[in-house]
Amino acid sequence: MLALSESLGIDLWFKRDDLAEPSFGGNKSRQLEYYFGAAQSVGADTILITGAVQSNFVRLAAAVAKSLGMQAVVQLEKRVRVDDQTYQTSGNVFLNQILGAEILHYPQGEDEAGADKALYERAEALKAEGRVPYVIPLSEEHPPLGALGYVDAAHEILKEKGDFDVFVVASGSGATHSGLLAGLRGAGSQATVIGSCVRRDKGLQEARIGRIMTRLAELYDGAEKVQAKDIVIWDGALAPGYGQIGQVSQASMQMVAEQEGVFLDPVYTAKSFAAIPALVEDGKIPQGTRVCYVHTGGLAALFAYHGLMTDQF
Ligand SMILES: *Cc1c(COP(=O)(O)O)cnc(C)c1O
């Protein structure tokens, strides 16, 4: 990223997982490889998954299901309190409809166990009809299969581009952040991995990543090399909360578009990228640092946010 490298005074690279296949890609492509592998190993014919109304995970799971000849049930949580018509119907919601997914609604937005329970109930009903359902659970007490996709990504980046001083990535459910960090430590890299909060504040997210790391160690032994001090969190662009754009994130979106012609999404990558200019400015990312920004995608939601930007265009 030449223009941004020059304006920020660092050596900045993007891992373009926004360009991953299939169907508008993003970080969930790598996570779903492991969930669909597990689903296929039990002969599943239907995938059930929960996410926010504009969830990329849900849309991609529905698309992958269809590509494998499976049905998809998507449960949309009310995680973002906005009535905006475009938010409720465009972007990923529109894509779920085109994909022919069964769409369910869950009235809460902060009850992961409750949302899972509702999905397992739907799965039981499908079983009674002779179908073979597979639930991709939301709550963190399940094995973090998706994180394994980012263990792979860590190894891929090291192989393709060598090591970096600093990695910056979005930290939401934490699968991407914990997988990347564990994969790097497992491969011997001591790079700083900065998880940029998109959902919870620093304290909550730090604890969550720690818990996921413990579960990840049961699937991948590189996770055992991660120490508490390796979990680095920044939450300077989280406000005003999950799925809502603020001044800091809108500015980062415009910065990357204006200088590189690359788009960020309002929910995740606008917030995760914002860590870079902010930490360069206060000297925590020193001049000349070799930085890898992991672009996790999310672009299918961009148009659903037109009416919710802080500064209207
Ligand atoms: C889900 C998502 C994230 C966050 O990833 P987690 O593994 O849930 O932390 C980041 N970026 C995009 C575009 C996403 O869809």
XYZ file of C-alpha atoms in Angstrom, residues 4-307:
304
model
C -0.735 4.921 2.801
C 2.791 3.741 3.623
C 4.132 7.101 2.547
C 1.541 9.209 4.351
C 1.812 7.181 7.586
C 5.589 6.632 7.482
C 5.344 2.846 7.868
C 5.723 -0.158 5.533
C 2.072 -1.160 5.229
C 0.733 -4.322 3.584
C -2.859 -5.548 3.246
C -3.822 -9.228 3.408
C -6.772 -9.033 1.018
C -9.150 -11.592 2.512
C -11.893 -9.253 1.262
C -11.107 -10.772 -2.133
C -11.439 -14.381 -0.927
C -13.834 -16.713 -2.712
C -16.789 -17.335 -2.779
C -19.688 -14.874 -2.833
C -18.135 -11.585 -1.641
C -15.616 -13.455 0.518
C -14.153 -12.137 3.741
C -12.678 -13.795 6.819
C -15.616 -16.189 7.213
C -14.493 -18.097 4.103
C -11.532 -19.454 6.037
C -13.593 -20.117 9.174
C -16.300 -21.958 7.261
C -13.857 -24.413 5.702
C -13.631 -26.080 9.098
C -17.346 -25.926 9.914
C -18.353 -27.345 6.540
C -15.709 -30.047 6.871
C -17.301 -31.045 10.177
C -20.805 -30.822 8.657
C -19.868 -33.020 5.709
C -18.217 -35.568 7.962
C -21.591 -36.178 9.638
C -23.468 -36.230 6.309
C -25.356 -32.983 6.986
C -27.806 -31.707 4.369
C -28.763 -28.457 6.134
C -26.641 -25.755 7.788
C -28.088 -23.571 10.551
C -26.343 -20.380 11.661
C -27.023 -17.186 13.662
C -25.710 -13.669 13.069
C -26.588 -9.980 13.168
C -29.049 -8.757 10.525
C -26.133 -7.660 8.298
C -23.957 -10.675 9.185
C -21.367 -11.670 6.610
C -20.922 -15.058 8.293
C -24.565 -15.972 7.745
C -24.593 -14.862 4.091
C -21.419 -16.735 3.314
C -22.586 -19.884 5.134
C -25.788 -19.821 3.061
C -23.779 -19.401 -0.146
C -21.351 -22.213 0.689
C -24.261 -24.471 1.700
C -25.912 -23.920 -1.674
C -22.664 -24.578 -3.524
C -22.483 -27.966 -1.770
C -26.095 -28.871 -2.472
C -27.224 -28.182 1.105
C -30.056 -26.094 2.537
C -29.416 -23.081 4.779
C -31.330 -21.762 7.793
C -30.163 -18.330 8.916
C -31.252 -16.767 12.192
C -30.902 -12.987 12.352
C -30.431 -11.420 15.804
C -31.517 -7.883 16.648
C -27.964 -6.872 17.588
C -28.111 -3.372 16.123
C -30.998 -1.157 17.196
C -31.740 0.684 13.997
C -34.998 0.915 12.095
C -33.421 2.141 8.900
C -35.232 0.423 6.045
C -32.119 -0.045 3.912
C -30.247 -1.613 6.859
C -33.083 -4.077 7.441
C -33.509 -5.148 3.819
C -30.418 -4.453 1.696
C -26.836 -5.802 1.737
C -26.531 -9.257 3.248
C -30.286 -9.602 3.929
C -30.986 -9.166 0.232
C -28.278 -11.724 -0.614
C -29.734 -14.263 1.858
C -33.047 -13.903 0.062
C -31.510 -14.388 -3.378
C -29.766 -17.499 -2.029
C -33.116 -18.935 -0.977
C -32.104 -19.339 2.664
C -34.794 -19.923 5.295
C -34.714 -16.747 7.406
C -35.593 -16.773 11.126
C -35.532 -13.825 13.517
C -34.253 -13.787 17.096
C -35.410 -10.809 19.156
C -32.304 -10.454 21.378
C -28.828 -9.353 20.372
C -26.723 -10.261 23.399
C -27.930 -13.742 24.268
C -25.608 -16.111 22.451
C -26.694 -19.190 24.406
C -30.375 -18.348 23.852
C -29.855 -17.875 20.118
C -28.054 -21.228 19.939
C -30.890 -22.902 21.842
C -33.461 -21.570 19.371
C -31.355 -22.880 16.489
C -30.916 -26.329 18.053
C -34.713 -26.457 18.466
C -35.167 -25.733 14.761
C -32.566 -28.448 14.065
C -34.591 -30.950 16.106
C -37.689 -30.132 14.063
C -35.716 -30.692 10.847
C -34.476 -34.052 12.170
C -38.064 -35.095 12.762
C -38.641 -34.398 9.044
C -35.775 -36.743 8.145
C -33.188 -34.046 7.437
C -29.598 -34.057 8.739
C -28.941 -30.602 10.242
C -25.607 -29.135 11.369
C -25.602 -26.101 13.674
C -22.748 -23.588 13.567
C -22.983 -22.319 17.145
C -22.531 -18.731 18.261
C -21.589 -19.000 21.920
C -17.969 -19.316 22.931
C -18.153 -22.573 24.873
C -18.037 -24.586 21.649
C -14.723 -25.649 20.068
C -13.458 -22.625 18.081
C -13.243 -24.432 14.734
C -13.294 -21.164 12.791
C -10.093 -19.999 14.478
C -8.262 -22.831 12.715
C -8.880 -20.994 9.441
C -6.756 -18.129 10.768
C -4.038 -20.452 12.028
C -3.793 -21.390 8.333
C -3.844 -17.708 7.328
C -0.918 -16.962 9.671
C 1.140 -19.706 8.068
C 0.138 -18.541 4.581
C 1.174 -14.922 5.267
C 4.539 -15.951 6.739
C 5.218 -18.170 3.746
C 4.194 -15.579 1.156
C 5.547 -12.361 2.635
C 7.743 -13.310 5.599
C 7.269 -11.955 9.097
C 5.970 -8.532 10.094
C 6.559 -6.388 13.173
C 2.856 -5.791 13.696
C -0.404 -7.375 12.524
C -3.693 -5.502 12.862
C -6.998 -7.380 12.665
C -10.644 -6.989 13.694
C -11.627 -8.672 16.958
C -15.334 -9.570 17.127
C -16.236 -13.130 18.063
C -12.463 -13.432 18.376
C -12.012 -16.445 16.088
C -9.927 -14.482 13.584
C -7.801 -12.683 16.179
C -7.094 -15.776 18.299
C -6.394 -18.003 15.285
C -3.993 -15.492 13.744
C -2.138 -14.952 17.028
C -1.883 -18.672 17.807
C -0.804 -19.483 14.247
C 1.963 -16.874 14.366
C 3.274 -18.002 17.753
C 2.998 -21.634 16.672
C 5.188 -20.819 13.649
C 7.726 -18.999 15.836
C 6.780 -15.403 14.979
C 6.947 -12.901 17.834
C 5.051 -10.199 15.916
C 2.694 -7.948 17.869
C -0.918 -8.785 16.977
C -3.319 -5.910 17.641
C -6.978 -6.916 17.853
C -9.190 -3.954 17.111
C -12.549 -4.101 18.908
C -15.730 -4.084 16.860
C -18.167 -5.413 19.439
C -16.986 -5.233 23.072
C -14.631 -2.933 24.931
C -11.008 -3.705 25.633
C -11.457 -5.401 29.027
C -14.238 -7.735 27.909
C -12.518 -8.585 24.636
C -9.165 -9.323 26.284
C -10.844 -11.833 28.596
C -12.789 -13.371 25.730
C -9.671 -13.921 23.598
C -7.986 -15.534 26.603
C -10.857 -17.981 27.009
C -10.961 -18.792 23.278
C -7.202 -19.377 23.327
C -7.623 -22.003 26.060
C -10.212 -23.815 23.930
C -8.127 -23.408 20.792
C -5.196 -25.131 22.526
C -7.318 -28.306 22.502
C -7.404 -28.145 18.677
C -3.994 -26.610 17.887
C -0.973 -26.790 20.174
C 0.540 -23.515 18.865
C -2.080 -21.782 21.037
C -0.206 -22.967 24.123
C 2.666 -20.657 23.197
C 0.448 -17.574 23.495
C 1.042 -15.667 26.721
C -1.321 -13.215 28.407
C 0.878 -10.270 27.327
C 0.456 -11.314 23.668
C -3.239 -10.423 23.757
C -3.153 -6.784 22.673
C -6.456 -4.984 22.229
C -7.364 -1.519 20.938
C -10.906 -0.178 21.135
C -10.520 3.419 19.991
C -12.990 3.101 17.105
C -15.645 0.940 18.790
C -17.969 3.859 19.636
C -20.899 4.209 19.336
C -21.099 0.397 19.448
C -21.414 -2.757 17.377
C -22.657 -2.199 13.862
C -22.814 1.567 14.244
C -20.456 3.892 12.474
C -18.700 6.701 14.390
C -16.456 9.604 13.381
C -13.217 7.635 13.782
C -14.326 4.707 11.656
C -15.899 6.831 8.964
C -12.649 8.815 8.703
C -10.626 5.609 8.309
C -12.992 4.371 5.588
C -12.525 7.569 3.646
C -8.756 7.608 4.207
C -8.253 4.144 2.681
C -10.635 4.816 -0.212
C -9.168 8.231 -1.014
C -5.524 7.140 -0.815
C -5.688 3.585 -2.174
C -9.041 3.132 -3.921
C -9.780 0.238 -1.530
C -13.069 -0.020 0.341
C -13.555 -0.858 4.011
C -16.907 -1.899 5.483
C -18.659 0.124 8.198
C -19.092 -2.689 10.780
C -15.638 -4.268 10.974
C -12.815 -3.096 8.784
C -13.424 0.663 9.120
C -12.967 0.101 12.873
C -10.053 -2.320 12.655
C -8.070 -0.187 10.211
C -8.576 2.910 12.380
C -6.082 1.437 14.876
C -3.226 2.013 12.440
C -3.330 5.819 11.979
C -4.227 6.240 15.677
C -1.314 4.126 16.969
C 1.111 5.668 14.457
C 0.078 9.090 15.672
C 0.715 8.355 19.337
C 4.019 6.609 18.569
C 2.968 3.087 19.576
C 3.549 1.981 15.993
C 6.939 3.634 15.336
C 7.953 5.067 11.964
C 9.332 2.417 9.607
C 7.412 -0.474 11.233
C 6.463 -3.320 8.878
C 2.692 -3.696 9.357
C 0.289 -6.294 7.952
C -3.343 -5.213 8.021
C -5.739 -8.132 7.610
C -8.667 -6.906 5.504
C -11.447 -9.216 6.633
C -14.020 -8.166 4.019
C -17.597 -7.240 4.860
C -18.207 -5.272 1.706
C -21.607 -6.830 1.005
C -22.974 -4.776 3.919
C -21.594 -1.467 2.645
C -24.652 -0.355 0.700
C -26.994 -1.238 3.570
C -25.252 1.511 5.577
C -25.744 4.386 3.181
C -28.281 6.106 5.408
